[in-house]
Amino acid sequence: MTLRAVLFDAGNTLLFLDYERLAPAVGEAIGHPLTADALAARAGEAARRLERSTGTDRERASEYLEALFLLAGAPEPSLPGVRDELLRLHLEQHLWSAVHERTAHALARLRDAGVRLAVVSNSDGRAEEALRAAGLLDYFAVVLDSQLVGVEKPDPAIFRLALQRLGVAPADALYVGDLYEVDVVGARAAGMDVVLVDPLRTHGGADVRTYGSVAELVDDLVARGLVSEEG
Ligand SMILES: [Mg+2]
């Protein structure tokens, strides 16, 4: 078989926190130096904590950021300052604005092979803006933002809505995410195959295929004949 559609999560799958922008700005705001490297190094641990937390995904997003900055060295009493500065930075420009250099090329390969592309994101109404700023929006036929559609992952309804808009059956589609409880559980409930982008290998042992990047995933889909670049 060949895949007719690939659907993507946004945060930590297509788009990443811009550590180079956030570390110095937050560090200066709280009077405690932070480095981009420290944030990058602790991202996996913060994500694992996020997976275990409850509540809405929007609450989880704040919890993720707070956990990440604490792990990267921000003192506990500085947390209100961290929150305020992140909010200011997010209003100025979407926090999740960094994109890996090979991602656009990987998406172009899928599109050029006739695969329909979509984004299903638990977001705050700004997923499309973030994708546009990152130069990725034009690759996607459908972008669903949980804030705008009123349902969020892992509810299978948001995955089914995306498939419906693409006109593709779940068995002919693949979902790509980074969180087991949100992405894997939800996509499977909607009848889709699912893989994780997991560069820090935090899901070792889980019953799901993982890749270091979107580009690595596309290489593998082509190698396995699930995407055909001929003709
Ligand atoms: Mg994500």
XYZ file of N, CA and C and ligand atoms in Angstrom:
694
model
N 0.832 -1.210 0.000
C 0.000 0.000 0.000
C 0.866 1.259 0.000
N 0.277 2.351 -0.437
C 0.965 3.634 -0.295
C 0.088 4.561 0.553
N 0.755 5.436 1.261
C 0.035 6.388 2.113
C -0.627 7.450 1.260
N -1.874 7.775 1.589
C -2.557 8.857 0.878
C -2.472 10.175 1.641
N -2.245 10.094 2.954
C -2.145 11.326 3.745
C -1.214 11.133 4.927
N -0.508 12.200 5.284
C 0.262 12.237 6.526
C -0.198 13.468 7.298
N -0.584 13.234 8.556
C -1.070 14.300 9.425
C -0.043 14.523 10.531
N 0.210 15.778 10.836
C 1.258 16.108 11.791
C 0.726 16.865 12.998
N 1.318 16.588 14.156
C 1.244 17.460 15.312
C 2.128 18.675 14.997
N 1.947 19.785 15.726
C 2.808 20.956 15.477
C 3.964 21.028 16.485
N 3.652 21.323 17.763
C 4.705 21.562 18.755
C 5.571 20.353 19.054
N 6.866 20.512 18.937
C 7.875 19.463 19.153
C 7.823 18.359 18.098
N 7.087 18.620 16.998
C 7.099 17.700 15.859
C 7.555 18.478 14.619
N 6.784 19.525 14.259
C 7.170 20.402 13.135
C 7.857 21.668 13.639
N 7.328 22.191 14.748
C 7.815 23.468 15.287
C 8.405 23.247 16.673
N 9.464 23.980 16.951
C 10.140 23.827 18.231
C 10.280 25.181 18.907
N 10.490 25.151 20.222
C 10.748 26.408 20.912
C 12.037 27.000 20.373
N 12.038 28.322 20.219
C 13.241 29.002 19.749
C 14.119 29.302 20.971
N 14.917 28.295 21.351
C 15.713 28.412 22.576
C 16.663 29.603 22.525
N 17.192 29.895 21.347
C 18.161 30.998 21.212
C 17.499 32.345 21.502
N 16.217 32.425 21.243
C 15.492 33.668 21.524
C 15.043 33.717 22.992
N 14.525 32.575 23.485
C 13.902 32.569 24.808
C 14.909 32.628 25.955
N 16.036 31.909 25.835
C 16.965 31.799 26.966
C 17.473 33.170 27.421
N 18.041 33.999 26.521
C 18.557 35.284 27.003
C 17.458 36.232 27.483
N 16.310 36.216 26.817
C 15.230 37.151 27.193
C 14.678 36.815 28.575
N 14.389 35.517 28.812
C 13.854 35.135 30.119
C 14.931 35.297 31.187
N 16.163 34.918 30.859
C 17.270 35.066 31.801
C 17.414 36.499 32.270
N 17.324 37.425 31.330
C 17.466 38.835 31.702
C 16.271 39.300 32.540
N 15.072 38.836 32.174
C 13.863 39.263 32.892
C 13.881 38.820 34.353
N 14.445 37.639 34.628
C 14.436 37.134 36.014
C 15.778 37.360 36.717
N 16.734 37.976 36.026
C 18.023 38.256 36.649
C 18.824 36.998 36.954
N 18.643 35.974 36.131
C 19.369 34.713 36.345
C 19.702 34.141 34.974
N 20.994 34.091 34.630
C 21.342 33.683 33.267
C 20.884 32.270 32.914
N 20.319 32.120 31.713
C 19.885 30.815 31.206
C 20.496 30.640 29.824
N 20.789 29.392 29.462
C 21.372 29.164 28.140
C 20.442 28.335 27.259
N 20.549 28.568 25.970
C 19.775 27.800 24.997
C 20.112 26.315 25.116
N 21.391 26.001 25.346
C 21.802 24.597 25.469
C 21.137 23.913 26.652
N 21.011 24.634 27.768
C 20.385 24.038 28.958
C 18.914 23.746 28.683
N 18.241 24.645 27.988
C 16.834 24.413 27.641
C 16.704 23.204 26.714
N 17.547 23.157 25.690
C 17.475 22.051 24.725
C 17.741 20.716 25.413
N 18.701 20.718 26.340
C 19.097 19.469 27.003
C 17.995 18.920 27.904
N 17.129 19.798 28.449
C 16.119 19.336 29.392
C 14.736 19.173 28.770
N 14.634 19.413 27.461
C 13.328 19.372 26.789
C 12.667 17.990 26.911
N 13.459 16.919 26.797
C 12.902 15.577 26.867
C 12.306 15.281 28.233
N 13.027 15.706 29.272
C 12.552 15.461 30.630
C 11.268 16.259 30.906
N 11.236 17.499 30.432
C 10.027 18.321 30.611
C 8.849 17.690 29.885
N 9.096 17.132 28.700
C 8.019 16.498 27.927
C 7.489 15.260 28.638
N 8.390 14.485 29.258
C 7.928 13.292 29.988
C 7.030 13.677 31.148
N 7.373 14.786 31.836
C 6.514 15.256 32.927
C 5.159 15.676 32.389
N 5.188 16.314 31.227
C 3.955 16.788 30.594
C 3.021 15.619 30.298
N 3.588 14.525 29.829
C 2.757 13.374 29.462
C 2.007 12.809 30.654
N 2.608 12.953 31.835
C 1.973 12.380 33.028
C 0.971 13.331 33.663
N 0.973 14.598 33.214
C 0.096 15.567 33.864
C -1.315 15.477 33.300
N -2.261 15.971 34.069
C -3.652 15.937 33.618
C -4.075 17.349 33.223
N -5.358 17.526 32.944
C -5.842 18.855 32.590
C -5.869 19.044 31.093
N -6.246 20.233 30.666
C -6.345 20.497 29.237
C -4.945 20.661 28.667
N -4.863 20.578 27.355
C -3.540 20.673 26.749
C -2.962 22.077 26.903
N -3.847 23.073 26.987
C -3.351 24.426 27.182
C -2.667 24.547 28.546
N -3.284 23.910 29.581
C -2.645 23.901 30.898
C -1.336 23.137 30.824
N -1.365 22.057 30.053
C -0.152 21.262 29.921
C 0.961 22.060 29.252
N 0.590 22.910 28.302
C 1.606 23.712 27.620
C 2.304 24.638 28.610
N 1.530 25.265 29.505
C 2.144 26.137 30.516
C 3.000 25.310 31.468
N 2.469 24.147 31.862
C 3.237 23.289 32.767
C 4.549 22.851 32.122
N 4.480 22.571 30.827
C 5.688 22.150 30.114
C 6.749 23.252 30.156
N 6.312 24.475 29.857
C 7.263 25.590 29.836
C 7.850 25.837 31.222
N 6.997 25.773 32.246
C 7.495 26.006 33.602
C 8.480 24.921 34.011
N 8.130 23.666 33.733
C 9.034 22.558 34.069
C 10.365 22.709 33.332
N 10.266 23.095 32.067
C 11.483 23.234 31.261
C 12.415 24.306 31.827
N 11.855 25.457 32.173
C 12.712 26.538 32.682
C 13.262 26.219 34.069
N 12.487 25.531 34.910
C 13.018 25.117 36.222
C 14.161 24.130 36.033
N 13.957 23.145 35.146
C 14.995 22.143 34.899
C 16.256 22.786 34.317
N 16.068 23.852 33.538
C 17.218 24.504 32.899
C 17.912 25.489 33.840
N 17.401 25.616 35.073
C 18.141 26.403 36.054
C 17.437 27.624 36.609
N 16.229 27.931 36.163
C 15.513 29.089 36.720
C 15.133 28.762 38.163
N 15.447 29.646 39.125
C 15.080 29.369 40.524
C 13.559 29.378 40.694
N 13.064 28.505 41.553
C 11.617 28.372 41.778
C 10.902 29.718 42.023
N 11.461 30.594 42.887
C 10.757 31.862 43.152
C 10.649 32.771 41.924
N 11.431 32.489 40.885
C 11.393 33.340 39.696
C 10.281 32.933 38.723
N 9.522 31.868 39.062
C 8.521 31.343 38.112
C 7.496 32.373 37.620
N 6.949 33.225 38.523
C 6.017 34.250 38.009
C 6.683 35.142 36.960
N 7.951 35.463 37.176
C 8.689 36.283 36.210
C 8.902 35.553 34.895
N 9.160 34.250 34.994
C 9.316 33.426 33.784
C 8.022 33.448 32.988
N 6.894 33.224 33.701
C 5.570 33.215 33.042
C 5.288 34.530 32.330
N 5.525 35.648 33.048
C 5.228 36.973 32.473
C 6.057 37.225 31.216
N 7.329 36.881 31.279
C 8.203 37.146 30.140
C 7.831 36.252 28.952
N 7.472 34.990 29.216
C 7.068 34.092 28.121
C 5.787 34.597 27.464
N 4.871 35.109 28.278
C 3.626 35.651 27.727
C 3.938 36.848 26.827
N 4.823 37.722 27.309
C 5.206 38.896 26.514
C 5.853 38.468 25.188
N 6.744 37.493 25.291
C 7.440 37.019 24.084
C 6.457 36.362 23.103
N 5.471 35.637 23.652
C 4.498 34.928 22.799
C 3.607 35.933 22.071
N 3.290 37.036 22.733
C 2.473 38.069 22.076
C 3.266 38.745 20.959
N 4.563 38.880 21.186
C 5.450 39.521 20.211
C 5.677 38.608 19.003
N 5.936 37.350 19.266
C 6.132 36.361 18.196
C 5.899 34.978 18.784
N 5.241 34.093 18.036
C 4.907 32.759 18.533
C 6.135 32.073 19.135
N 5.964 31.504 20.341
C 7.102 30.871 21.024
C 7.650 29.678 20.241
N 6.710 28.966 19.575
C 7.110 27.745 18.864
C 7.391 28.112 17.400
N 8.521 28.755 17.177
C 8.777 29.302 15.844
C 10.031 28.737 15.191
N 10.702 27.804 15.869
C 11.922 27.243 15.279
C 11.572 25.982 14.479
N 12.249 25.815 13.350
C 11.968 24.656 12.495
C 13.302 24.040 12.072
N 13.343 22.712 12.036
C 14.586 22.051 11.627
C 14.852 22.307 10.144
N 16.123 22.410 9.797
C 16.467 22.833 8.438
C 15.998 21.858 7.359
N 15.831 20.577 7.685
C 15.428 19.610 6.653
C 13.914 19.386 6.588
N 13.156 20.014 7.492
C 11.717 19.732 7.546
C 10.986 20.176 6.283
N 11.246 21.383 5.808
C 10.530 21.875 4.621
C 10.785 20.965 3.424
N 12.017 20.539 3.259
C 12.353 19.642 2.144
C 11.620 18.311 2.276
N 11.541 17.811 3.505
C 10.852 16.531 3.741
C 9.364 16.653 3.408
N 8.743 17.767 3.793
C 7.323 17.980 3.480
C 7.119 18.118 1.970
N 8.058 18.778 1.309
C 7.970 18.942 -0.148
C 8.045 17.585 -0.847
N 8.883 16.686 -0.323
C 8.977 15.336 -0.914
C 7.642 14.623 -0.820
N 6.985 14.701 0.335
C 5.680 14.036 0.497
C 4.654 14.651 -0.457
N 4.588 15.962 -0.469
C 3.615 16.657 -1.329
C 3.852 16.297 -2.792
N 5.100 16.314 -3.209
C 5.419 16.033 -4.608
C 5.153 14.577 -4.979
N 5.093 13.714 -3.957
C 4.762 12.309 -4.205
C 3.249 12.087 -4.178
N 2.494 13.167 -4.051
C 1.033 13.056 -4.102
C 0.374 12.768 -2.768
N 1.126 12.892 -1.673
C 0.570 12.647 -0.340
C -0.080 13.931 0.176
N -1.331 13.805 0.668
C -2.019 14.967 1.228
C -1.515 15.214 2.648
N -1.308 16.483 2.990
C -0.714 16.803 4.295
C -1.656 17.654 5.137
N -1.660 17.379 6.445
C -2.491 18.147 7.369
C -1.762 18.333 8.692
N -2.233 19.312 9.469
C -1.754 19.519 10.831
C -2.956 19.420 11.766
N -2.801 18.649 12.836
C -3.808 18.575 13.900
C -3.092 18.963 15.191
N -3.395 20.151 15.704
C -2.620 20.701 16.807
C -3.510 21.119 17.967
N -3.107 20.736 19.195
C -3.719 21.330 20.371
C -3.030 22.673 20.548
N -3.753 23.742 20.230
C -3.093 25.041 20.218
C -4.038 26.106 20.746
N -3.606 27.359 20.677
C -4.373 28.456 21.263
C -4.987 29.360 20.199
N -5.225 28.774 19.016
C -5.801 29.572 17.938
C -4.749 30.168 17.022
N -3.472 29.923 17.327
C -2.400 30.537 16.543
C -1.534 29.520 15.800
N -2.032 28.303 15.641
C -1.231 27.266 14.964
C -0.915 27.678 13.521
N -1.945 28.191 12.825
C -1.730 28.565 11.430
C -0.704 29.694 11.309
N -0.820 30.657 12.207
C 0.142 31.772 12.227
C 1.571 31.251 12.457
N 1.700 30.311 13.388
C 3.035 29.777 13.684
C 3.606 29.032 12.485
N 2.743 28.263 11.797
C 3.204 27.524 10.611
C 3.600 28.483 9.490
N 2.823 29.546 9.345
C 3.144 30.525 8.303
C 4.495 31.189 8.599
N 4.679 31.592 9.870
C 5.928 32.266 10.255
C 7.136 31.356 10.036
N 6.915 30.061 10.198
C 8.016 29.102 10.024
C 8.212 28.725 8.551
N 7.346 29.244 7.668
C 7.484 28.957 6.240
C 6.926 27.601 5.832
N 6.063 27.005 6.674
C 5.572 25.652 6.393
C 4.106 25.595 5.973
N 3.364 26.677 6.166
C 1.905 26.609 6.015
C 1.459 26.100 4.647
N 2.141 26.506 3.590
C 1.693 26.177 2.237
C 1.730 24.685 1.906
N 2.412 23.900 2.725
C 2.463 22.455 2.447
C 1.179 21.733 2.856
N 0.343 22.409 3.663
C -0.783 21.705 4.278
C -2.128 22.049 3.654
N -2.875 20.999 3.316
C -4.218 21.181 2.764
C -5.215 21.501 3.868
N -4.935 21.015 5.077
C -5.840 21.194 6.210
C -5.006 21.504 7.452
N -5.432 22.517 8.205
C -4.816 22.796 9.508
C -5.935 22.892 10.536
N -5.937 21.983 11.521
C -6.938 22.041 12.592
C -6.263 22.474 13.889
N -6.834 23.518 14.493
C -6.334 24.072 15.754
C -7.424 23.795 16.796
N -7.088 23.087 17.863
C -8.097 22.651 18.847
C -8.923 23.824 19.374
N -8.282 24.950 19.555
C -8.996 26.126 20.078
C -10.106 26.554 19.116
N -9.877 26.399 17.844
C -10.837 26.860 16.842
C -11.900 25.805 16.524
N -11.550 24.515 16.655
C -12.551 23.484 16.336
C -13.295 23.000 17.581
N -12.818 23.369 18.776
C -13.551 23.059 19.992
C -13.396 21.634 20.497
N -12.416 20.932 20.022
C -12.132 19.579 20.521
C -10.625 19.386 20.423
N -10.053 18.707 21.430
C -8.595 18.569 21.408
C -8.160 17.122 21.534
N -6.970 16.851 21.043
C -6.360 15.540 21.180
C -6.246 15.205 22.670
N -6.403 14.004 23.123
C -6.480 12.770 22.326
C -7.891 12.382 21.850
N -8.866 13.262 21.917
C -10.206 12.920 21.420
C -10.103 12.546 19.937
N -10.541 11.311 19.576
C -10.409 10.908 18.168
C -11.202 11.783 17.208
N -12.163 12.549 17.737
C -12.999 13.376 16.856
C -12.174 14.378 16.053
N -11.134 14.927 16.648
C -10.347 15.948 15.929
C -9.525 15.297 14.805
N -9.091 14.060 15.028
C -8.365 13.337 13.974
C -9.328 12.968 12.835
N -10.545 12.516 13.224
C -11.534 12.122 12.207
C -11.946 13.307 11.359
N -12.079 14.483 11.994
C -12.455 15.689 11.263
C -11.386 16.034 10.215
N -10.126 15.903 10.602
C -9.043 16.195 9.656
C -9.071 15.216 8.483
N -9.284 13.935 8.779
C -9.331 12.914 7.721
C -10.499 13.167 6.768
N -11.621 13.544 7.374
C -12.821 13.849 6.586
C -12.528 15.011 5.630
N -11.893 16.043 6.133
C -11.590 17.200 5.280
C -10.576 16.863 4.202
N -9.699 15.910 4.497
C -8.726 15.473 3.489
C -9.365 14.517 2.490
N -10.478 13.891 2.898
C -11.112 12.880 2.050
C -10.313 11.593 2.003
N -9.701 11.238 3.142
C -8.834 10.053 3.198
C -9.304 9.160 4.354
N -9.306 7.848 4.120
C -9.698 6.895 5.176
C -8.551 6.734 6.174
N -8.898 6.457 7.450
C -7.837 6.319 8.467
C -6.774 5.283 8.108
N -7.186 4.205 7.461
C -6.227 3.134 7.129
C -5.198 3.579 6.088
N -5.487 4.671 5.384
C -4.575 5.169 4.353
C -3.747 6.360 4.836
N -3.804 6.605 6.159
C -3.141 7.801 6.693
C -2.214 7.448 7.843
N -1.248 8.319 8.049
C -0.295 8.177 9.154
C -0.310 9.463 9.961
N -0.280 9.332 11.293
C -0.156 10.513 12.144
C 1.248 10.564 12.734
N 1.791 11.773 12.842
C 3.148 11.972 13.346
C 3.083 12.951 14.506
N 3.481 12.500 15.695
C 3.428 13.377 16.863
C 4.656 13.223 17.729
N 4.574 13.741 18.962
C 5.708 13.581 19.874
C 5.294 13.102 21.265
N 3.983 13.067 21.554
C 3.542 12.682 22.895
C 2.695 11.406 22.836
N 3.052 10.419 23.640
C 2.330 9.155 23.597
C 0.860 9.320 23.972
N 0.596 9.929 25.131
C -0.773 9.989 25.659
C -1.701 10.850 24.819
N -1.137 11.798 24.105
C -1.931 12.735 23.307
C -2.012 12.274 21.851
N -0.864 12.003 21.277
C -0.781 11.729 19.839
C -1.000 10.256 19.491
N -0.318 9.379 20.200
C -0.432 7.948 19.874
C -1.817 7.431 20.270
N -2.223 7.727 21.491
C -3.523 7.249 21.974
C -4.654 7.789 21.101
N -4.613 9.076 20.788
C -5.688 9.700 20.016
C -5.751 9.209 18.581
N -4.611 9.163 17.913
C -4.594 8.755 16.498
C -5.030 7.296 16.356
N -4.583 6.439 17.273
C -4.993 5.028 17.217
C -6.498 4.893 17.439
N -7.045 5.689 18.337
C -8.491 5.628 18.593
C -9.272 6.029 17.344
N -8.646 6.833 16.484
C -9.297 7.242 15.235
C -9.000 6.253 14.103
N -8.254 5.198 14.404
C -8.004 4.151 13.420
C -6.779 4.364 12.554
N -5.937 5.316 12.968
C -4.747 5.624 12.159
C -3.496 4.970 12.724
N -2.574 4.677 11.851
C -1.226 4.310 12.277
C -0.557 5.598 12.762
N 0.410 5.459 13.682
C 1.032 6.652 14.255
C 2.495 6.377 14.572
N 3.328 7.386 14.405
C 4.743 7.311 14.788
C 5.084 8.562 15.600
N 6.208 8.507 16.295
C 6.635 9.650 17.102
C 7.961 10.215 16.603
N 8.067 11.528 16.618
C 9.358 12.199 16.470
C 9.910 12.317 17.882
N 11.052 11.700 18.104
C 11.571 11.546 19.468
C 13.097 11.641 19.446
N 13.621 12.846 19.153
C 15.079 12.971 18.973
C 15.873 12.628 20.230
N 15.263 12.794 21.397
C 15.991 12.519 22.638
C 15.742 11.091 23.140
N 15.034 10.297 22.307
C 14.772 8.883 22.623
C 14.159 8.720 24.009
N 13.094 9.470 24.268
C 12.450 9.370 25.577
C 11.377 8.283 25.607
N 11.047 7.700 24.431
C 9.995 6.684 24.394
C 10.544 5.286 24.133
N 11.786 5.055 24.539
C 12.371 3.729 24.370
C 11.487 2.691 25.041
N 11.194 1.592 24.330
C 10.387 0.536 24.936
C 8.900 0.683 24.696
N 8.444 1.873 24.263
C 7.015 2.030 23.984
C 6.670 1.296 22.687
N 5.395 0.911 22.535
C 4.960 0.115 21.380
C 4.673 1.004 20.178
N 5.644 1.842 19.822
C 5.439 2.768 18.708
C 6.792 3.030 18.041
N 6.757 3.173 16.709
C 7.972 3.453 15.956
C 8.384 4.909 16.200
N 9.681 5.161 16.417
C 10.134 6.531 16.669
C 11.226 6.921 15.681
N 11.319 8.232 15.427
C 12.307 8.793 14.502
C 12.973 10.014 15.138
N 14.185 10.300 14.688
C 14.900 11.457 15.210
C 14.355 12.763 14.679
N 13.709 12.719 13.498
C 13.217 13.955 12.887
C 12.192 13.600 11.815
N 11.463 14.613 11.361
C 10.510 14.433 10.260
C 11.252 13.987 9.001
N 12.443 14.532 8.786
C 13.223 14.162 7.600
C 13.597 12.681 7.621
N 13.994 12.176 8.794
C 14.318 10.743 8.916
C 13.097 9.880 8.638
N 11.945 10.332 9.130
C 10.698 9.593 8.891
C 10.422 9.493 7.394
N 10.543 10.606 6.677
C 10.231 10.593 5.239
C 11.222 9.695 4.497
N 12.483 9.753 4.867
C 13.471 8.831 4.271
C 12.989 7.381 4.415
N 12.511 7.052 5.610
C 12.086 5.674 5.896
C 10.810 5.307 5.140
N 9.860 6.243 5.043
C 8.608 5.954 4.318
C 8.909 5.659 2.845
N 9.857 6.394 2.285
C 10.228 6.164 0.885
C 10.955 4.819 0.770
N 11.865 4.560 1.688
C 12.636 3.302 1.652
C 11.730 2.081 1.782
N 10.637 2.212 2.562
C 9.720 1.085 2.775
C 8.634 1.017 1.723
N 8.662 1.936 0.764
C 7.687 1.889 -0.331
C 6.302 2.410 0.041
N 6.177 3.049 1.201
C 4.879 3.599 1.616
C 4.588 4.926 0.922
N 5.671 5.550 0.431
C 5.552 6.767 -0.374
C 6.362 6.516 -1.638
N 5.738 6.731 -2.782
C 6.429 6.476 -4.046
C 6.787 7.776 -4.738
N 8.095 7.984 -4.948
C 8.536 9.225 -5.578
C 8.646 9.096 -7.089
N 8.279 7.903 -7.615
C 8.362 7.727 -9.076
C 7.074 8.134 -9.755
N 7.239 8.792 -10.890
C 6.093 9.177 -11.704
C 5.223 10.166 -10.993
Mg 3.556 18.088 20.242
